mmCIF file of C-alpha atoms and ligand atoms in Angstrom:
data_model
loop_
_atom_site.group_PDB
_atom_site.id
_atom_site.type_symbol
_atom_site.label_atom_id
_atom_site.label_comp_id
_atom_site.label_asym_id
_atom_site.label_seq_id
_atom_site.Cartn_x
_atom_site.Cartn_y
_atom_site.Cartn_z
ATOM 1 C CA MET Q 1 -3.778 10.605 -14.539
ATOM 2 C CA SER Q 2 -1.751 12.551 -12.039
ATOM 3 C CA ASP Q 3 -3.441 14.832 -9.625
ATOM 4 C CA GLN Q 4 -0.910 16.475 -7.443
ATOM 5 C CA ASN Q 5 -3.398 18.879 -5.884
ATOM 6 C CA ARG Q 6 -5.341 16.057 -4.343
ATOM 7 C CA LYS Q 7 -5.928 16.697 -0.679
ATOM 8 C CA LYS Q 8 -5.036 14.166 1.959
ATOM 9 C CA PRO Q 9 -8.016 11.858 2.457
ATOM 10 C CA ASN Q 10 -10.041 11.640 5.631
ATOM 11 C CA TYR Q 11 -11.119 8.300 7.004
ATOM 12 C CA PHE Q 12 -14.516 7.131 8.205
ATOM 13 C CA PHE Q 13 -16.037 3.988 9.626
ATOM 14 C CA VAL Q 14 -19.575 2.817 8.890
ATOM 15 C CA PHE Q 15 -21.714 0.185 10.610
ATOM 16 C CA GLN Q 16 -24.012 -1.264 7.943
ATOM 17 C CA ASN Q 17 -25.555 -4.148 9.798
ATOM 18 C CA LYS Q 18 -28.961 -3.437 8.299
ATOM 19 C CA SER Q 19 -27.926 -1.946 4.997
ATOM 20 C CA PHE Q 20 -24.673 -3.451 3.749
ATOM 21 C CA VAL Q 21 -26.140 -5.680 1.056
ATOM 22 C CA GLU Q 22 -28.275 -2.998 -0.568
ATOM 23 C CA GLU Q 23 -25.807 -0.165 -0.150
ATOM 24 C CA SER Q 24 -22.807 -2.118 -1.435
ATOM 25 C CA GLU Q 25 -24.725 -3.452 -4.433
ATOM 26 C CA GLU Q 26 -25.755 0.043 -5.434
ATOM 27 C CA SER Q 27 -22.505 1.713 -4.318
ATOM 28 C CA TYR Q 28 -23.629 4.315 -1.831
ATOM 29 C CA LEU Q 29 -23.996 5.347 1.807
ATOM 30 C CA TRP Q 30 -27.254 6.768 3.022
ATOM 31 C CA ALA Q 31 -28.438 8.210 6.322
ATOM 32 C CA PRO Q 32 -31.528 10.186 7.319
ATOM 33 C CA LYS Q 33 -31.118 13.845 8.220
ATOM 34 C CA LYS Q 34 -33.294 13.566 11.327
ATOM 35 C CA THR Q 35 -34.926 11.011 13.562
ATOM 36 C CA LEU Q 36 -38.647 10.320 13.292
ATOM 37 C CA ASP Q 37 -39.218 12.813 16.096
ATOM 38 C CA GLY Q 38 -37.178 15.461 14.326
ATOM 39 C CA LYS Q 39 -33.822 15.289 16.142
ATOM 40 C CA LYS Q 40 -30.431 15.595 14.528
ATOM 41 C CA VAL Q 41 -27.934 12.866 15.360
ATOM 42 C CA SER Q 42 -24.162 13.263 15.197
ATOM 43 C CA HIS Q 43 -23.419 9.939 13.523
ATOM 44 C CA TRP Q 44 -25.758 10.886 10.684
ATOM 45 C CA GLY Q 45 -24.632 14.498 10.549
ATOM 46 C CA LEU Q 46 -21.091 13.256 9.959
ATOM 47 C CA MET Q 47 -22.225 12.347 6.436
ATOM 48 C CA THR Q 48 -21.838 16.014 5.486
ATOM 49 C CA GLU Q 49 -18.137 15.925 6.357
ATOM 50 C CA VAL Q 50 -17.247 13.222 3.851
ATOM 51 C CA GLU Q 51 -15.571 14.511 0.719
ATOM 52 C CA GLU Q 52 -14.742 12.916 -2.568
ATOM 53 C CA GLY Q 53 -11.587 10.813 -2.198
ATOM 54 C CA ASP Q 54 -12.125 9.976 1.467
ATOM 55 C CA TYR Q 55 -11.884 6.358 2.593
ATOM 56 C CA VAL Q 56 -14.588 4.445 4.425
ATOM 57 C CA ILE Q 57 -14.141 1.205 6.389
ATOM 58 C CA HIS Q 58 -17.297 -0.910 6.242
ATOM 59 C CA SER Q 59 -18.385 -3.099 9.120
ATOM 60 C CA PHE Q 60 -21.067 -5.722 8.611
ATOM 61 C CA GLN Q 61 -21.884 -8.394 11.171
ATOM 62 C CA LYS Q 62 -18.720 -7.549 13.143
ATOM 63 C CA GLN Q 63 -16.491 -8.050 10.120
ATOM 64 C CA ILE Q 64 -14.692 -5.561 7.909
ATOM 65 C CA LYS Q 65 -16.509 -6.426 4.713
ATOM 66 C CA ALA Q 66 -15.364 -3.622 2.440
ATOM 67 C CA ILE Q 67 -13.273 -0.528 1.979
ATOM 68 C CA SER Q 68 -14.707 2.213 -0.158
ATOM 69 C CA ILE Q 69 -13.658 5.516 -1.661
ATOM 70 C CA ALA Q 70 -16.173 8.354 -1.651
ATOM 71 C CA LYS Q 71 -17.001 9.489 -5.165
ATOM 72 C CA SER Q 72 -19.069 12.465 -4.045
ATOM 73 C CA SER Q 73 -19.798 14.468 -0.946
ATOM 74 C CA ALA Q 74 -23.212 14.118 0.709
ATOM 75 C CA TYR Q 75 -26.229 15.315 -1.256
ATOM 76 C CA THR Q 76 -29.902 15.396 -0.375
ATOM 77 C CA PHE Q 77 -31.614 12.201 -1.442
ATOM 78 C CA ASP Q 78 -34.715 10.345 -0.273
ATOM 79 C CA ASN Q 79 -34.129 6.933 1.213
ATOM 80 C CA PRO Q 80 -33.478 4.694 -1.790
ATOM 81 C CA LYS Q 81 -34.280 1.498 0.108
ATOM 82 C CA GLU Q 82 -37.558 -0.364 0.132
ATOM 83 C CA ASN Q 83 -39.325 -1.126 3.419
ATOM 84 C CA ALA Q 84 -37.638 1.699 5.248
ATOM 85 C CA GLU Q 85 -40.527 3.119 7.259
ATOM 86 C CA GLN Q 86 -38.381 3.137 10.389
ATOM 87 C CA TRP Q 87 -36.459 6.132 9.022
ATOM 88 C CA MET Q 88 -37.411 9.592 7.858
ATOM 89 C CA PRO Q 89 -37.194 9.514 4.061
ATOM 90 C CA ASP Q 90 -35.314 12.816 3.804
ATOM 91 C CA GLY Q 91 -31.613 12.021 3.952
ATOM 92 C CA TRP Q 92 -28.013 12.315 2.815
ATOM 93 C CA LYS Q 93 -26.545 10.096 0.148
ATOM 94 C CA ILE Q 94 -22.892 9.641 -0.773
ATOM 95 C CA ASP Q 95 -21.756 7.748 -3.871
ATOM 96 C CA THR Q 96 -18.896 5.399 -3.122
ATOM 97 C CA GLU Q 97 -16.830 2.784 -4.878
ATOM 98 C CA TYR Q 98 -16.684 -0.407 -2.858
ATOM 99 C CA PHE Q 99 -13.935 -2.981 -2.660
ATOM 100 C CA ILE Q 100 -15.616 -6.060 -1.224
ATOM 101 C CA ILE Q 101 -13.376 -8.225 0.936
ATOM 102 C CA ASP Q 102 -13.829 -11.956 0.426
ATOM 103 C CA LYS Q 103 -12.069 -13.034 3.594
ATOM 104 C CA PRO Q 104 -12.901 -10.294 6.066
ATOM 105 C CA ILE Q 105 -11.228 -9.823 9.413
ATOM 106 C CA ILE Q 106 -13.340 -9.979 12.567
ATOM 107 C CA THR Q 107 -13.118 -6.756 14.523
ATOM 108 C CA SER Q 108 -13.227 -8.456 17.935
ATOM 109 C CA ASP Q 109 -9.978 -10.281 17.039
ATOM 110 C CA HIS Q 110 -8.301 -6.881 17.023
ATOM 111 C CA ARG Q 111 -10.118 -5.142 19.855
ATOM 112 C CA GLU Q 112 -7.074 -3.775 21.684
ATOM 113 C CA ALA Q 113 -5.378 -2.452 18.563
ATOM 114 C CA ILE Q 114 -8.556 -0.814 17.317
ATOM 115 C CA LYS Q 115 -9.188 0.808 20.684
ATOM 116 C CA SER Q 116 -5.724 2.287 20.757
ATOM 117 C CA LEU Q 117 -5.695 3.424 17.117
ATOM 118 C CA GLN Q 118 -9.173 4.861 16.610
ATOM 119 C CA PRO Q 119 -9.685 8.623 17.031
ATOM 120 C CA THR Q 120 -10.853 9.967 20.392
ATOM 121 C CA LYS Q 121 -13.822 11.878 18.945
ATOM 122 C CA ASN Q 122 -16.701 10.172 17.094
ATOM 123 C CA ALA Q 123 -14.949 6.827 17.486
ATOM 124 C CA PRO Q 124 -16.742 3.707 16.228
ATOM 125 C CA PHE Q 125 -15.901 1.569 19.267
ATOM 126 C CA ASN Q 126 -16.436 2.246 22.961
ATOM 127 C CA LYS Q 127 -13.991 1.832 25.831
ATOM 128 C CA LEU Q 128 -14.766 -1.865 26.050
ATOM 129 C CA GLY Q 129 -14.044 -2.256 22.350
ATOM 130 C CA LYS Q 130 -17.679 -2.807 21.441
ATOM 131 C CA GLY Q 131 -19.235 -1.126 18.457
ATOM 132 C CA ASN Q 132 -21.146 2.064 19.274
ATOM 133 C CA THR Q 133 -24.742 2.312 18.169
ATOM 134 C CA GLY Q 134 -25.006 4.370 15.054
ATOM 135 C CA TYR Q 135 -24.066 4.596 11.427
ATOM 136 C CA LEU Q 136 -21.078 6.729 10.503
ATOM 137 C CA PHE Q 137 -18.021 7.377 12.688
ATOM 138 C CA ARG Q 138 -14.557 8.774 12.307
ATOM 139 C CA ALA Q 139 -11.417 6.765 11.604
ATOM 140 C CA ASN Q 140 -7.887 7.974 10.902
ATOM 141 C CA LYS Q 141 -4.888 6.947 8.853
ATOM 142 C CA ASP Q 142 -3.263 4.690 11.468
ATOM 143 C CA PHE Q 143 -6.514 2.883 12.108
ATOM 144 C CA PHE Q 144 -7.118 2.531 8.374
ATOM 145 C CA ASP Q 145 -3.579 1.266 7.708
ATOM 146 C CA PHE Q 146 -3.970 -1.293 10.443
ATOM 147 C CA ILE Q 147 -7.242 -2.601 8.984
ATOM 148 C CA VAL Q 148 -5.764 -2.703 5.496
ATOM 149 C CA LYS Q 149 -2.689 -4.565 6.678
ATOM 150 C CA GLN Q 150 -4.620 -7.148 8.671
ATOM 151 C CA THR Q 151 -6.955 -7.683 5.738
ATOM 152 C CA ALA Q 152 -4.116 -7.962 3.235
ATOM 153 C CA VAL Q 153 -2.520 -10.730 5.297
ATOM 154 C CA GLN Q 154 -5.612 -12.853 4.694
ATOM 155 C CA ILE Q 155 -5.711 -12.387 0.929
ATOM 156 C CA ASP Q 156 -4.387 -15.470 -0.824
ATOM 157 C CA THR Q 157 -2.738 -14.386 -4.024
ATOM 158 C CA LEU Q 158 -0.238 -11.639 -4.570
ATOM 159 C CA GLU Q 159 -2.322 -10.487 -7.524
ATOM 160 C CA GLU Q 160 -5.408 -9.961 -5.340
ATOM 161 C CA LYS Q 161 -3.322 -8.490 -2.566
ATOM 162 C CA ARG Q 162 -1.876 -5.965 -4.975
ATOM 163 C CA LYS Q 163 -5.317 -5.060 -6.297
ATOM 164 C CA PHE Q 164 -6.567 -4.460 -2.769
ATOM 165 C CA LEU Q 165 -3.515 -2.502 -1.664
ATOM 166 C CA ASN Q 166 -3.609 -0.383 -4.792
ATOM 167 C CA PHE Q 167 -7.256 0.377 -4.140
ATOM 168 C CA CYS Q 168 -6.392 1.459 -0.615
ATOM 169 C CA ALA Q 169 -3.369 3.397 -1.952
ATOM 170 C CA SER Q 170 -1.460 1.507 0.654
ATOM 171 C CA SER Q 171 2.286 1.399 0.958
ATOM 172 C CA ILE Q 172 2.178 -2.001 2.585
ATOM 173 C CA ILE Q 173 3.023 -3.875 -0.602
ATOM 174 C CA TYR Q 174 6.250 -2.218 -0.077
ATOM 175 C CA GLU Q 175 6.839 -3.731 3.310
ATOM 176 C CA ILE Q 176 6.383 -7.182 1.837
ATOM 177 C CA GLU Q 177 8.992 -6.207 -0.715
ATOM 178 C CA SER Q 178 11.468 -4.988 1.848
ATOM 179 C CA GLU Q 179 11.143 -8.184 3.845
ATOM 180 C CA MET Q 180 12.462 -10.023 0.821
ATOM 181 C CA ASP Q 181 15.214 -7.462 0.343
ATOM 182 C CA ASP Q 182 16.204 -8.001 3.942
ATOM 183 C CA ARG Q 183 16.690 -11.685 3.341
ATOM 184 C CA VAL Q 184 19.116 -11.068 0.519
ATOM 185 C CA ILE Q 185 20.926 -8.499 2.615
ATOM 186 C CA GLU Q 186 21.173 -10.923 5.492
ATOM 187 C CA GLU Q 187 22.541 -13.591 3.221
ATOM 188 C CA ILE Q 188 25.241 -11.369 1.842
ATOM 189 C CA ASN Q 189 26.031 -9.888 5.233
ATOM 190 C CA GLN Q 190 26.534 -13.162 6.987
ATOM 191 C CA ASN Q 191 28.483 -15.129 4.458
ATOM 192 C CA PRO Q 192 31.995 -14.372 3.370
ATOM 193 C CA TRP Q 193 32.333 -13.436 -0.255
ATOM 194 C CA PRO Q 194 35.308 -12.325 -2.223
ATOM 195 C CA SER Q 195 35.332 -8.729 -3.148
ATOM 196 C CA LEU Q 196 34.460 -8.537 -6.823
ATOM 197 C CA GLU Q 197 35.833 -6.313 -9.494
ATOM 198 C CA ILE Q 198 33.346 -5.620 -12.223
ATOM 199 C CA VAL Q 199 35.184 -3.723 -14.860
ATOM 200 C CA ASP Q 200 32.891 -4.178 -17.819
ATOM 201 C CA TYR Q 201 29.201 -4.618 -17.490
ATOM 202 C CA TYR Q 202 26.769 -5.075 -20.349
ATOM 203 C CA PRO Q 203 23.134 -5.370 -19.448
ATOM 204 C CA SER Q 204 21.362 -8.302 -21.060
ATOM 205 C CA PRO Q 205 18.025 -10.063 -20.614
ATOM 206 C CA LYS Q 206 17.862 -12.997 -18.253
ATOM 207 C CA VAL Q 207 15.263 -15.744 -17.930
ATOM 208 C CA ARG Q 208 12.515 -14.908 -15.468
ATOM 209 C CA PRO Q 209 12.958 -16.495 -12.026
ATOM 210 C CA THR Q 210 10.369 -19.080 -11.065
ATOM 211 C CA ALA Q 211 7.592 -18.036 -8.760
ATOM 212 C CA VAL Q 212 7.352 -19.808 -5.436
ATOM 213 C CA GLN Q 213 4.429 -19.947 -3.063
ATOM 214 C CA ASN Q 214 5.528 -18.604 0.257
ATOM 215 C CA SER Q 215 2.909 -18.859 3.011
ATOM 216 C CA GLY Q 216 0.159 -18.140 0.545
ATOM 217 C CA ARG Q 217 1.841 -15.415 -1.429
ATOM 218 C CA ILE Q 218 3.867 -15.554 -4.569
ATOM 219 C CA THR Q 219 7.471 -14.494 -4.341
ATOM 220 C CA TYR Q 220 10.440 -14.761 -6.658
ATOM 221 C CA VAL Q 221 13.772 -16.147 -5.644
ATOM 222 C CA ARG Q 222 16.610 -13.662 -5.724
ATOM 223 C CA GLU Q 223 20.155 -14.694 -6.371
ATOM 224 C CA PRO Q 224 22.466 -13.142 -3.797
ATOM 225 C CA MET Q 225 25.344 -13.297 -6.275
ATOM 226 C CA VAL Q 226 23.554 -10.920 -8.613
ATOM 227 C CA SER Q 227 23.129 -8.430 -5.794
ATOM 228 C CA LYS Q 228 26.799 -8.771 -4.896
ATOM 229 C CA ARG Q 229 27.781 -8.053 -8.467
ATOM 230 C CA ALA Q 230 25.475 -5.046 -8.527
ATOM 231 C CA LEU Q 231 27.210 -3.632 -5.456
ATOM 232 C CA ALA Q 232 30.600 -4.300 -7.005
ATOM 233 C CA ARG Q 233 29.813 -2.530 -10.252
ATOM 234 C CA ALA Q 234 28.695 0.492 -8.236
ATOM 235 C CA LYS Q 235 32.174 0.322 -6.649
ATOM 236 C CA TYR Q 236 30.476 -0.111 -3.284
ATOM 237 C CA LYS Q 237 29.208 3.452 -3.354
ATOM 238 C CA CYS Q 238 25.743 4.874 -2.826
ATOM 239 C CA GLU Q 239 24.134 5.508 -6.186
ATOM 240 C CA ILE Q 240 22.106 8.384 -4.796
ATOM 241 C CA ASP Q 241 25.245 10.250 -3.801
ATOM 242 C CA GLU Q 242 28.781 8.855 -3.883
ATOM 243 C CA SER Q 243 29.730 10.935 -0.871
ATOM 244 C CA HIS Q 244 27.412 8.974 1.413
ATOM 245 C CA HIS Q 245 29.664 7.017 3.727
ATOM 246 C CA SER Q 246 28.985 3.934 5.748
ATOM 247 C CA PHE Q 247 31.575 1.560 7.153
ATOM 248 C CA THR Q 248 33.772 -1.282 5.983
ATOM 249 C CA ARG Q 249 32.168 -4.652 5.470
ATOM 250 C CA ARG Q 250 33.980 -7.286 7.506
ATOM 251 C CA PHE Q 251 34.016 -9.983 4.842
ATOM 252 C CA THR Q 252 35.031 -7.987 1.835
ATOM 253 C CA ASN Q 253 36.927 -5.029 3.153
ATOM 254 C CA GLN Q 254 34.688 -2.899 0.991
ATOM 255 C CA GLN Q 255 32.305 -0.166 2.002
ATOM 256 C CA TYR Q 256 28.986 -1.526 3.270
ATOM 257 C CA MET Q 257 26.119 -0.882 0.840
ATOM 258 C CA GLU Q 258 22.729 -2.508 0.359
ATOM 259 C CA PRO Q 259 21.230 -3.856 -2.861
ATOM 260 C CA HIS Q 260 17.779 -2.591 -3.806
ATOM 261 C CA HIS Q 261 15.626 -3.793 -6.692
ATOM 262 C CA LEU Q 262 14.546 -0.598 -8.410
ATOM 263 C CA ILE Q 263 11.560 -2.306 -10.046
ATOM 264 C CA PRO Q 264 10.243 -4.285 -7.073
ATOM 265 C CA MET Q 265 10.489 -8.061 -7.478
ATOM 266 C CA SER Q 266 6.810 -8.234 -6.531
ATOM 267 C CA GLN Q 267 6.141 -6.855 -10.020
ATOM 268 C CA GLN Q 268 7.924 -9.762 -11.732
ATOM 269 C CA GLY Q 269 4.586 -11.129 -12.939
ATOM 270 C CA GLU Q 270 4.268 -8.091 -15.209
ATOM 271 C CA PHE Q 271 7.595 -8.689 -16.966
ATOM 272 C CA ASP Q 272 8.728 -11.354 -19.435
ATOM 273 C CA TYR Q 273 12.357 -11.219 -18.306
ATOM 274 C CA SER Q 274 14.058 -11.285 -14.927
ATOM 275 C CA LEU Q 275 14.023 -8.288 -12.611
ATOM 276 C CA ASP Q 276 16.772 -9.901 -10.574
ATOM 277 C CA VAL Q 277 19.521 -8.503 -12.781
ATOM 278 C CA GLU Q 278 22.305 -6.024 -12.131
ATOM 279 C CA ALA Q 279 20.553 -3.489 -14.370
ATOM 280 C CA ASN Q 280 17.703 -3.396 -11.884
ATOM 281 C CA ILE Q 281 19.707 -3.527 -8.665
ATOM 282 C CA VAL Q 282 21.071 -0.327 -7.249
ATOM 283 C CA SER Q 283 23.647 0.036 -4.510
ATOM 284 C CA LEU Q 284 22.430 2.242 -1.668
ATOM 285 C CA CYS Q 285 23.649 3.331 1.732
ATOM 286 C CA SER Q 286 21.325 2.128 4.511
ATOM 287 C CA ASN Q 287 19.957 5.589 4.996
ATOM 288 C CA CYS Q 288 18.915 6.064 1.372
ATOM 289 C CA HIS Q 289 17.629 2.508 1.226
ATOM 290 C CA ASN Q 290 15.409 2.977 4.243
ATOM 291 C CA GLN Q 291 14.181 6.316 3.018
ATOM 292 C CA ILE Q 292 13.092 4.735 -0.250
ATOM 293 C CA HIS Q 293 11.186 2.044 1.610
ATOM 294 C CA TYR Q 294 9.750 3.963 4.524
ATOM 295 C CA GLY Q 295 10.365 7.662 4.114
ATOM 296 C CA GLU Q 296 8.450 10.613 2.830
ATOM 297 C CA GLY Q 297 9.714 12.287 -0.290
ATOM 298 C CA SER Q 298 11.466 9.413 -1.990
ATOM 299 C CA PHE Q 299 10.184 10.770 -5.318
ATOM 300 C CA GLU Q 300 13.439 12.570 -6.148
ATOM 301 C CA LYS Q 301 15.550 9.552 -5.295
ATOM 302 C CA ILE Q 302 13.519 7.178 -7.464
ATOM 303 C CA LYS Q 303 13.618 9.671 -10.303
ATOM 304 C CA LEU Q 304 17.389 9.989 -10.033
ATOM 305 C CA LEU Q 305 17.908 6.229 -10.004
ATOM 306 C CA TYR Q 306 15.509 5.822 -12.914
ATOM 307 C CA GLY Q 307 17.503 8.305 -14.959
ATOM 308 C CA LYS Q 308 20.650 6.278 -14.354
ATOM 309 C CA ARG Q 309 19.090 2.927 -15.166
ATOM 310 C CA LYS Q 310 16.377 3.368 -17.739
ATOM 311 C CA ASP Q 311 18.567 2.481 -20.737
ATOM 312 C CA GLU Q 312 20.032 -0.539 -19.012
ATOM 313 C CA LEU Q 313 16.569 -1.718 -18.034
ATOM 314 C CA LYS Q 314 15.602 -1.504 -21.676
ATOM 315 C CA LYS Q 315 18.603 -3.623 -22.658
ATOM 316 C CA ALA Q 316 17.672 -6.176 -20.019
ATOM 317 C CA LYS Q 317 14.185 -6.216 -21.613
ATOM 318 C CA VAL Q 318 12.515 -4.889 -18.511
ATOM 319 C CA ALA Q 319 11.849 -1.405 -19.864
ATOM 320 C CA ILE Q 320 9.548 0.789 -17.811
ATOM 321 C CA THR Q 321 8.262 4.354 -17.792
ATOM 322 C CA LEU Q 322 8.997 6.624 -14.855
ATOM 323 C CA GLU Q 323 5.283 6.941 -14.304
ATOM 324 C CA ASN Q 324 4.830 3.194 -13.919
ATOM 325 C CA LEU Q 325 7.882 2.858 -11.737
ATOM 326 C CA LEU Q 326 6.583 5.558 -9.403
ATOM 327 C CA SER Q 327 3.222 3.849 -9.216
ATOM 328 C CA PHE Q 328 4.945 0.769 -7.770
ATOM 329 C CA TYR Q 329 6.144 3.021 -4.979
ATOM 330 C CA ASN Q 330 2.739 4.641 -4.621
ATOM 331 C CA LEU Q 331 4.258 7.903 -5.723
ATOM 332 C CA GLU Q 332 2.516 10.211 -8.126
ATOM 333 C CA PHE Q 333 4.110 11.355 -11.300
ATOM 334 C CA LYS Q 334 4.660 15.090 -11.144
ATOM 335 C CA ILE Q 335 6.038 17.448 -13.686
ATOM 336 C CA ASP Q 336 8.487 19.978 -12.354
HETATM 337 ZN ZN1 ZN Y 401 15.068 -2.255 -1.093
HETATM 338 ZN ZN1 ZN Y 402 22.881 7.173 0.192
#
């Protein structure tokens, strides 16, 4: 399951205006090795640079119709399509796994962004933002992330969104999560609340919060009071390292810390009991909190927090393995 030696993927962009239907149905990319008059062409030659695990953005009729992951590098294969006399039969084929997008974005709606994000060499779009003539071009991570994010916005259900983002190994699901976190933080920052003393705390299961539709996506209401109690029981210290200092919160006279749901609330659908419980909310300094959401190398921090909370999570009937928890953060399980 884990594969820590996996290389970083490369990103490509393919125009399949003539071939999308056939190629997506049979899960491949194909390009001839030479033109009918025997010339090599760079946008076909690029096929040989694709490796297993690389991502491909698929354009069809000016829309981003699919994202795929290469399942092989290019191998010699005669044109598998019927009625293809316009091409030399001798070509390169790459096996890919497609994720077809039901509500695709239109590339011309994002012309400026694409122009600024795409690579300078072998770019799919020209200076005017129009698609270059050809088949395969280069993309890069920023370009890919942008496409994934714009596409994800258009997906209706959180379930589908998650499927798509998981396929793209995207960390964006995470940004949605942190938006919700921010709202709780804002609530507790802006309203006075008495400083709480939580002397004894016994984790127990709590009824699952109801799902609400929020501009097309499902979210779960968080109770600010639960987060406040979670901060109190941590004695307003950072649970990564008690020596992390912040400043004094105006309303409570206690050290400022931020609540973070260790198992993201976006995963509530997978659990029978509430994730909005003290057992699942850790108290973090802003720096640690932001690192967990946006930083590299949050593996160690998640692992540390998991170690502290796994028994409590079990008692709150939201037990989870470290491996699953890490997958919610798009981190790979590694054995040290
Ligand atoms: Zn958070
Ligand atoms: Zn900290």
